[in-house]
mmCIF file with all atom_site columns, C-alpha atoms and ligand atoms in Angstrom:
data_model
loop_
_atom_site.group_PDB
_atom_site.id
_atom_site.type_symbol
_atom_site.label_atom_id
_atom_site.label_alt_id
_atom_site.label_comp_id
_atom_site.label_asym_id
_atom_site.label_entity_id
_atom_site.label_seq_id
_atom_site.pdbx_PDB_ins_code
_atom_site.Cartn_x
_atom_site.Cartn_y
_atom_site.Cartn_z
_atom_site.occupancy
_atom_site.B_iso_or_equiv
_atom_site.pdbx_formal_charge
_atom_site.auth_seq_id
_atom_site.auth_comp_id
_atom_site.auth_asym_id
_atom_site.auth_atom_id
_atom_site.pdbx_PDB_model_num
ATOM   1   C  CA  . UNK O 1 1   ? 96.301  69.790 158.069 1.00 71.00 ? 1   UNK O CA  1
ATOM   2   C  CA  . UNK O 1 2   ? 98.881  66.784 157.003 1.00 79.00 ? 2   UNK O CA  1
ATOM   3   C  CA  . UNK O 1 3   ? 101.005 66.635 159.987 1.00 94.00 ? 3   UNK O CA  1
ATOM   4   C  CA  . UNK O 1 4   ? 97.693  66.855 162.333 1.00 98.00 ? 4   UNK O CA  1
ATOM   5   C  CA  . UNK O 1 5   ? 97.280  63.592 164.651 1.00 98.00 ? 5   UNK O CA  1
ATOM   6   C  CA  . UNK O 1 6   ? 93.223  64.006 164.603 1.00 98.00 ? 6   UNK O CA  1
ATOM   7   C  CA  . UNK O 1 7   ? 93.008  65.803 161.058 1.00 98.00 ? 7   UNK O CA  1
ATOM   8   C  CA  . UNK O 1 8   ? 94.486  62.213 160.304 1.00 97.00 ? 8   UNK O CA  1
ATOM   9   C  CA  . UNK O 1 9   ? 91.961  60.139 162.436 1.00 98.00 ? 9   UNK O CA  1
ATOM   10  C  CA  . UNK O 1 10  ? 88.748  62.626 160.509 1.00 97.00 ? 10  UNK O CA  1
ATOM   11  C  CA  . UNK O 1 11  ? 90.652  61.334 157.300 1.00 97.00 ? 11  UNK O CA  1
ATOM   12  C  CA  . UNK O 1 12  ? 90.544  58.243 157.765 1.00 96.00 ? 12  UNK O CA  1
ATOM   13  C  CA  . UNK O 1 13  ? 94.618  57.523 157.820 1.00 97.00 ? 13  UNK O CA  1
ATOM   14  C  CA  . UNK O 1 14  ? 94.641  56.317 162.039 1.00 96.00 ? 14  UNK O CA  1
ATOM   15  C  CA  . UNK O 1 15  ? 91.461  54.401 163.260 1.00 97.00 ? 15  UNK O CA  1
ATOM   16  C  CA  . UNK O 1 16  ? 90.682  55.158 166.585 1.00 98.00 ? 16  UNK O CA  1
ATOM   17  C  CA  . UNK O 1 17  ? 87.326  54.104 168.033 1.00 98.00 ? 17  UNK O CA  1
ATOM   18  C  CA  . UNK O 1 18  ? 84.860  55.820 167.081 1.00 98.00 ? 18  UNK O CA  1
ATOM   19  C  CA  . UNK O 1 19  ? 81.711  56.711 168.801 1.00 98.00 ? 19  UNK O CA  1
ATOM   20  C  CA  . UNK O 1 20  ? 79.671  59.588 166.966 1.00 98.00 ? 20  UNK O CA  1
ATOM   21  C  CA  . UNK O 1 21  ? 79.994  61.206 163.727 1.00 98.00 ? 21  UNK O CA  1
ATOM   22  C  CA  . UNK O 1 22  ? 78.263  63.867 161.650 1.00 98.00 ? 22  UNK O CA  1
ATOM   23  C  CA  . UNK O 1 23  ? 79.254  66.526 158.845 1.00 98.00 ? 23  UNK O CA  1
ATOM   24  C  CA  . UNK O 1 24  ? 80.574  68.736 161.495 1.00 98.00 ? 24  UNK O CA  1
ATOM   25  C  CA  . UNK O 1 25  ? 82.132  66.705 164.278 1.00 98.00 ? 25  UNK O CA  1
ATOM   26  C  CA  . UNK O 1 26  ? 83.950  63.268 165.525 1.00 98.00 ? 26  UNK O CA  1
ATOM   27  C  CA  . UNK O 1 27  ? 83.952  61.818 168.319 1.00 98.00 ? 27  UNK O CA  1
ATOM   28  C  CA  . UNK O 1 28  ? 86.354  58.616 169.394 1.00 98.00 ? 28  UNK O CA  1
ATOM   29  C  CA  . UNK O 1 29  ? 87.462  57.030 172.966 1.00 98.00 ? 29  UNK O CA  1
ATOM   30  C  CA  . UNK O 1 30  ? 90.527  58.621 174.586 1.00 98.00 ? 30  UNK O CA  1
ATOM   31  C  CA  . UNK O 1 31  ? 93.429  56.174 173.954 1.00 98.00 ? 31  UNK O CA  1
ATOM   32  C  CA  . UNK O 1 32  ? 94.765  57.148 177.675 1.00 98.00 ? 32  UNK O CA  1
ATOM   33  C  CA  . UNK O 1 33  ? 91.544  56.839 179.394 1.00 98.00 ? 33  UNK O CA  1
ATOM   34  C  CA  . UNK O 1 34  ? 91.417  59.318 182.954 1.00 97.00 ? 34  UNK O CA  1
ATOM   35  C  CA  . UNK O 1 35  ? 87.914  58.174 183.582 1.00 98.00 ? 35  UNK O CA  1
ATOM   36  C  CA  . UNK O 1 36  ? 85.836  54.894 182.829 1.00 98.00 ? 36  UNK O CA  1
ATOM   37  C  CA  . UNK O 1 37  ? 84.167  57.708 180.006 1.00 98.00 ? 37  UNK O CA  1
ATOM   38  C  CA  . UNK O 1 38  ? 86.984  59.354 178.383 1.00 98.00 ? 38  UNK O CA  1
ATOM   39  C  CA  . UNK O 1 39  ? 85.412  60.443 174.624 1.00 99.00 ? 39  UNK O CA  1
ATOM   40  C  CA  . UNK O 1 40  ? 87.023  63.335 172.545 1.00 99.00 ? 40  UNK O CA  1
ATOM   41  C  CA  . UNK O 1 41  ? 84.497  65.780 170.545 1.00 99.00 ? 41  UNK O CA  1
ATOM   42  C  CA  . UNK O 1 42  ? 86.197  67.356 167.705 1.00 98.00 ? 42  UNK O CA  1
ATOM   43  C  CA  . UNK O 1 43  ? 85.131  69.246 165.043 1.00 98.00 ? 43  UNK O CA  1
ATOM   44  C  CA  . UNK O 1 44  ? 86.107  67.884 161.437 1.00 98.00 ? 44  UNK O CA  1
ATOM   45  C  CA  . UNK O 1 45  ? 87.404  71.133 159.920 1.00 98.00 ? 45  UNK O CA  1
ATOM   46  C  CA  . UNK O 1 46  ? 91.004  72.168 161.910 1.00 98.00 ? 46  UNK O CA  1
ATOM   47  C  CA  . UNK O 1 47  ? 90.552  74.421 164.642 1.00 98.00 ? 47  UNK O CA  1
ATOM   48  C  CA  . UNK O 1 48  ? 93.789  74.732 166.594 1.00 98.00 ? 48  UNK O CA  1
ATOM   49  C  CA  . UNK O 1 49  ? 92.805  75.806 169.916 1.00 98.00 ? 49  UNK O CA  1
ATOM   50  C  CA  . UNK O 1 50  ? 89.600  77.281 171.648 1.00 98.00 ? 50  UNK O CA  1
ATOM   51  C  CA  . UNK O 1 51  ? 91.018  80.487 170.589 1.00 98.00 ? 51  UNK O CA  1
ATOM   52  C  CA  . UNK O 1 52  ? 90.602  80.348 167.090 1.00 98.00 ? 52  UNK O CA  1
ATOM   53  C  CA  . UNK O 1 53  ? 86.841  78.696 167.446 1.00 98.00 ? 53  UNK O CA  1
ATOM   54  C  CA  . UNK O 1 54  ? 85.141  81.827 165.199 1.00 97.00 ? 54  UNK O CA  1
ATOM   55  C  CA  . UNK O 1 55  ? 82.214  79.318 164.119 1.00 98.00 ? 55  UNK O CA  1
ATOM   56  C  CA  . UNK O 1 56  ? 79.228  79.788 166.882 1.00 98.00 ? 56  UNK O CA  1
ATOM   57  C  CA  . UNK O 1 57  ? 77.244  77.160 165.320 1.00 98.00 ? 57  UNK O CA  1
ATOM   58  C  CA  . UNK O 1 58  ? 80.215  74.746 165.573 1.00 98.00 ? 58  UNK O CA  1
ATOM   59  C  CA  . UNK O 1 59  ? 80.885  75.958 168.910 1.00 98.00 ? 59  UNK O CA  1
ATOM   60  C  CA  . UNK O 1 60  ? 77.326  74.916 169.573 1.00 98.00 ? 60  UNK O CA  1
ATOM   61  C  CA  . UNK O 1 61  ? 77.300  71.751 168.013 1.00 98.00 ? 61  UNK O CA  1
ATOM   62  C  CA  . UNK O 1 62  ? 80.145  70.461 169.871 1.00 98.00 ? 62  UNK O CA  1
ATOM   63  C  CA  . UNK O 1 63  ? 78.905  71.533 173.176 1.00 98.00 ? 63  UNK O CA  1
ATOM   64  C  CA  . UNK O 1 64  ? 75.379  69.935 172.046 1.00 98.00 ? 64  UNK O CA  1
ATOM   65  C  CA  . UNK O 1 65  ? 77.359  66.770 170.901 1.00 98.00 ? 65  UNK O CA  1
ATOM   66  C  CA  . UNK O 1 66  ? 78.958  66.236 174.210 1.00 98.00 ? 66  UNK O CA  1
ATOM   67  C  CA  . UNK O 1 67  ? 75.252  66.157 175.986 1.00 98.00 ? 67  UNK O CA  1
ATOM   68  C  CA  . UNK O 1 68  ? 74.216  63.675 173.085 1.00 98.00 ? 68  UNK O CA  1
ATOM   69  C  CA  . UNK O 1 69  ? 77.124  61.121 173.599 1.00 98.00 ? 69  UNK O CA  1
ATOM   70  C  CA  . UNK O 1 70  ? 76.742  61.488 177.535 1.00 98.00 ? 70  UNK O CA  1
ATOM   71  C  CA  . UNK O 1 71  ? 73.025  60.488 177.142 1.00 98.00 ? 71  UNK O CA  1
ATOM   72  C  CA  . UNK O 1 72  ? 73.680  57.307 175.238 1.00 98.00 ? 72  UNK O CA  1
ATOM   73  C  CA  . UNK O 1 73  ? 77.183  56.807 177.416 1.00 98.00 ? 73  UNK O CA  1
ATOM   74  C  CA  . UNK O 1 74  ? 74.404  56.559 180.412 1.00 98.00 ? 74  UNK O CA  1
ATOM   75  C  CA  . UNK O 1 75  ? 76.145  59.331 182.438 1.00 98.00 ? 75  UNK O CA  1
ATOM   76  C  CA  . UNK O 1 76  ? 74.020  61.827 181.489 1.00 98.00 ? 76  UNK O CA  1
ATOM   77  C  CA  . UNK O 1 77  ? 71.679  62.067 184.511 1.00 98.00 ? 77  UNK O CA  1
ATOM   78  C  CA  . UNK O 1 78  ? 74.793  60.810 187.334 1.00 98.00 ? 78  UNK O CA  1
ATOM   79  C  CA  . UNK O 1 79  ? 76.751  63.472 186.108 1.00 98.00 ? 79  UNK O CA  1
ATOM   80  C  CA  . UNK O 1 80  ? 80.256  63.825 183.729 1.00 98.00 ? 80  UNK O CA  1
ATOM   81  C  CA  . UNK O 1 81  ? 82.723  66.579 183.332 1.00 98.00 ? 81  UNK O CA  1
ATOM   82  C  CA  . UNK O 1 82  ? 83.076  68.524 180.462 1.00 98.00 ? 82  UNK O CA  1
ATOM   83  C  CA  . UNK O 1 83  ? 86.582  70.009 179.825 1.00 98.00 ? 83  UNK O CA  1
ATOM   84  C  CA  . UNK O 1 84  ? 88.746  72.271 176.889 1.00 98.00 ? 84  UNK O CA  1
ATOM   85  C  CA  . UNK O 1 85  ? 92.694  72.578 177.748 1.00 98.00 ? 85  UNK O CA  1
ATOM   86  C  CA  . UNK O 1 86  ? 94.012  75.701 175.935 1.00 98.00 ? 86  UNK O CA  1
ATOM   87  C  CA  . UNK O 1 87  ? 97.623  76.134 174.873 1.00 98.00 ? 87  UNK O CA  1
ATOM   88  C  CA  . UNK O 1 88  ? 100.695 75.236 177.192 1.00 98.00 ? 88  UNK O CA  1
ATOM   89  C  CA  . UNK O 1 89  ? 99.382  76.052 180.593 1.00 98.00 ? 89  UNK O CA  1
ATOM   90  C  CA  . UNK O 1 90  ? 95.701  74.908 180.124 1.00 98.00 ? 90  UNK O CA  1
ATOM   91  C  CA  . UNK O 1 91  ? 98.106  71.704 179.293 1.00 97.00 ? 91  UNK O CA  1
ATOM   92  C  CA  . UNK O 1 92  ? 96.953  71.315 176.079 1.00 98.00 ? 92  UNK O CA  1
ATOM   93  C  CA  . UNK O 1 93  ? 99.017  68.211 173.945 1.00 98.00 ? 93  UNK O CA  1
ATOM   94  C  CA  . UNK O 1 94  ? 97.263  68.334 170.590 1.00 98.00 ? 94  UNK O CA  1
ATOM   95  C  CA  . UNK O 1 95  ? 96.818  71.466 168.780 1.00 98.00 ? 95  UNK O CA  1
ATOM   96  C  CA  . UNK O 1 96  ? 93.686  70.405 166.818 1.00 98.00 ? 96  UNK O CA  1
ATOM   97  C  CA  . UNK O 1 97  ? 90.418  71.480 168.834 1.00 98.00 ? 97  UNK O CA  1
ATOM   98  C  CA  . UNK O 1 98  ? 89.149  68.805 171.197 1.00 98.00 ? 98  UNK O CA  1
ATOM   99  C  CA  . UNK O 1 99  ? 86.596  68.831 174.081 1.00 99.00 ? 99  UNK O CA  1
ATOM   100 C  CA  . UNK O 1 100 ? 87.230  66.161 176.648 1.00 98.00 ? 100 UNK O CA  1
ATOM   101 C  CA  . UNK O 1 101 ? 83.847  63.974 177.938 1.00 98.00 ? 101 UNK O CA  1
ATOM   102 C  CA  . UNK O 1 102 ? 84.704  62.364 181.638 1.00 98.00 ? 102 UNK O CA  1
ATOM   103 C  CA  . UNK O 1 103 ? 82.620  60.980 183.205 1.00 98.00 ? 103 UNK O CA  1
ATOM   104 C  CA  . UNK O 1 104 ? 81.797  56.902 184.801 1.00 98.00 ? 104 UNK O CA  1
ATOM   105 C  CA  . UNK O 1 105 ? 83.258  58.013 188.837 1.00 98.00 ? 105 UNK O CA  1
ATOM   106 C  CA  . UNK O 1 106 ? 82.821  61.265 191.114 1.00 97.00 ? 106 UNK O CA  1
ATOM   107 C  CA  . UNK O 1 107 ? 84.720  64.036 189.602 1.00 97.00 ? 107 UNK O CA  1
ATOM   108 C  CA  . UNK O 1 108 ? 87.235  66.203 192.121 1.00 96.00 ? 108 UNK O CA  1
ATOM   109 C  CA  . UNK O 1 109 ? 87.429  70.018 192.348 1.00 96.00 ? 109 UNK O CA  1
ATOM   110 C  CA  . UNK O 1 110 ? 89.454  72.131 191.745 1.00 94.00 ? 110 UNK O CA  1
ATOM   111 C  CA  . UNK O 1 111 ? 90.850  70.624 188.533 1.00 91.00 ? 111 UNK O CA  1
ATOM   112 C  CA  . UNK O 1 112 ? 94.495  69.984 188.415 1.00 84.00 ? 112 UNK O CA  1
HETATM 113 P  P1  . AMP R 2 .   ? 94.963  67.462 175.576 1.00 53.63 ? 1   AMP R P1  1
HETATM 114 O  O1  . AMP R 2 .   ? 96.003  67.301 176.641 1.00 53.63 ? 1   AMP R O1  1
HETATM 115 O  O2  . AMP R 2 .   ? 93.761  68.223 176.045 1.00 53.63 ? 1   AMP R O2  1
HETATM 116 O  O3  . AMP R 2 .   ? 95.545  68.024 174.302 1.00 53.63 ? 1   AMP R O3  1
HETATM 117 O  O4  . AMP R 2 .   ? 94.414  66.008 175.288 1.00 53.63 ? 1   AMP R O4  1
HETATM 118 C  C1  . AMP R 2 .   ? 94.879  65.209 174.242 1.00 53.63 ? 1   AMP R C1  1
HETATM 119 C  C2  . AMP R 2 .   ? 94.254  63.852 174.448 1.00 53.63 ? 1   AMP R C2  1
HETATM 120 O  O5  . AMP R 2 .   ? 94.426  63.101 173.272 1.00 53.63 ? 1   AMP R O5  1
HETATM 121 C  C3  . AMP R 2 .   ? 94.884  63.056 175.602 1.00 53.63 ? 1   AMP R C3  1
HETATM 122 O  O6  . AMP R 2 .   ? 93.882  62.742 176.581 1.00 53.63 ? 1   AMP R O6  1
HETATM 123 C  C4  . AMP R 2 .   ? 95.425  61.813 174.908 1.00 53.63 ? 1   AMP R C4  1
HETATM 124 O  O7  . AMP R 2 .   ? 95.305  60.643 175.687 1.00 53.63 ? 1   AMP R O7  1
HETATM 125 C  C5  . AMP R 2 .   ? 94.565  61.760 173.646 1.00 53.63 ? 1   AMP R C5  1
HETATM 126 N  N1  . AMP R 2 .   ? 95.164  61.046 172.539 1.00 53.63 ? 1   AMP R N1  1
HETATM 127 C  C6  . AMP R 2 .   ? 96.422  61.186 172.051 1.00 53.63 ? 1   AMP R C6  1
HETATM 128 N  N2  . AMP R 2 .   ? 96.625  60.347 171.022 1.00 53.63 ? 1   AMP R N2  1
HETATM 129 C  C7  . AMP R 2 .   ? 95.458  59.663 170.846 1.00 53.63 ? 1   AMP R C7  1
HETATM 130 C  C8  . AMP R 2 .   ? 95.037  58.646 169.954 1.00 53.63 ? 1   AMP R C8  1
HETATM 131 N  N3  . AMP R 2 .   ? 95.843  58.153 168.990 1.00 53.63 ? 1   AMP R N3  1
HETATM 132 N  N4  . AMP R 2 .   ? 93.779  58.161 170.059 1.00 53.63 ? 1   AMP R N4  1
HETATM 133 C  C9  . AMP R 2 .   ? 92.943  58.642 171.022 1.00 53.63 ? 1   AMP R C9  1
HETATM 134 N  N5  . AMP R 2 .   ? 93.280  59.607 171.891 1.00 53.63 ? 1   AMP R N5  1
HETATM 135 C  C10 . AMP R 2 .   ? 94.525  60.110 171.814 1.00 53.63 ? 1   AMP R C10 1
HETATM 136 ZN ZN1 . ZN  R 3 .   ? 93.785  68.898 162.799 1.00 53.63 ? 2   ZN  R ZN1 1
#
């Protein structure tokens, strides 16, 4: 998708830094870090939201992704937070797919 901020980043057209990448997914460092670990996990293909994920094995991959880059991170075993905002009231800002690796302090509960 042209007008897509991390379409653009898979493409190549806006460098962000990059920390894993396969056929399937990307993964890069938040640019607005809420945690000394703040990665997005996205997959390559555009996938607006959580509710249009039909793919199981991409849903997978992601998920498995995010367990990957928290093991090499070295947050793995202390802990991290894994999280998917949905549309306007899961305050979701970009509409291409993303799941959100925190991790690097204690996490609070409930989330925000
Ligand atoms: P969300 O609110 O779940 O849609 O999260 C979008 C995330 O994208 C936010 O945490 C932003 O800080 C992050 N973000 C926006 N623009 C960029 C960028 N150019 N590079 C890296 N992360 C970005
Ligand atoms: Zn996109």
């Amino acid at each position: 998708m042209t007008d897509c901020l991390f379409c653009k980043m898979v493409a190549g057209e806006i460098k962000p830094d990059v920390v894993y990448e396969d056929e399937q997914v990307f993964a890069f460092r938040d640019i607005n870090p809420k945690a000394p670990t703040h990665i997005l996990v996205i997959p390559k293909q555009h996938v607006a939201t959580l509710n249009d994920l039909q793919d199981k094995g991409l849903a997978g991959h992601l998920l498995q992704t995010v367990a990957q880059i928290a093991a090499t991170e070295g947050i793995a075993e202390v802990g991290y937070r894994t999280v998917i905002n949905c549309n306007n009231e899961g305050g979701q800002e970009v509409y291409h797919l993303h799941l959100h690796l925190l991790g690097g302090r204690p996490m609070t509960w409930p989330a925000g």
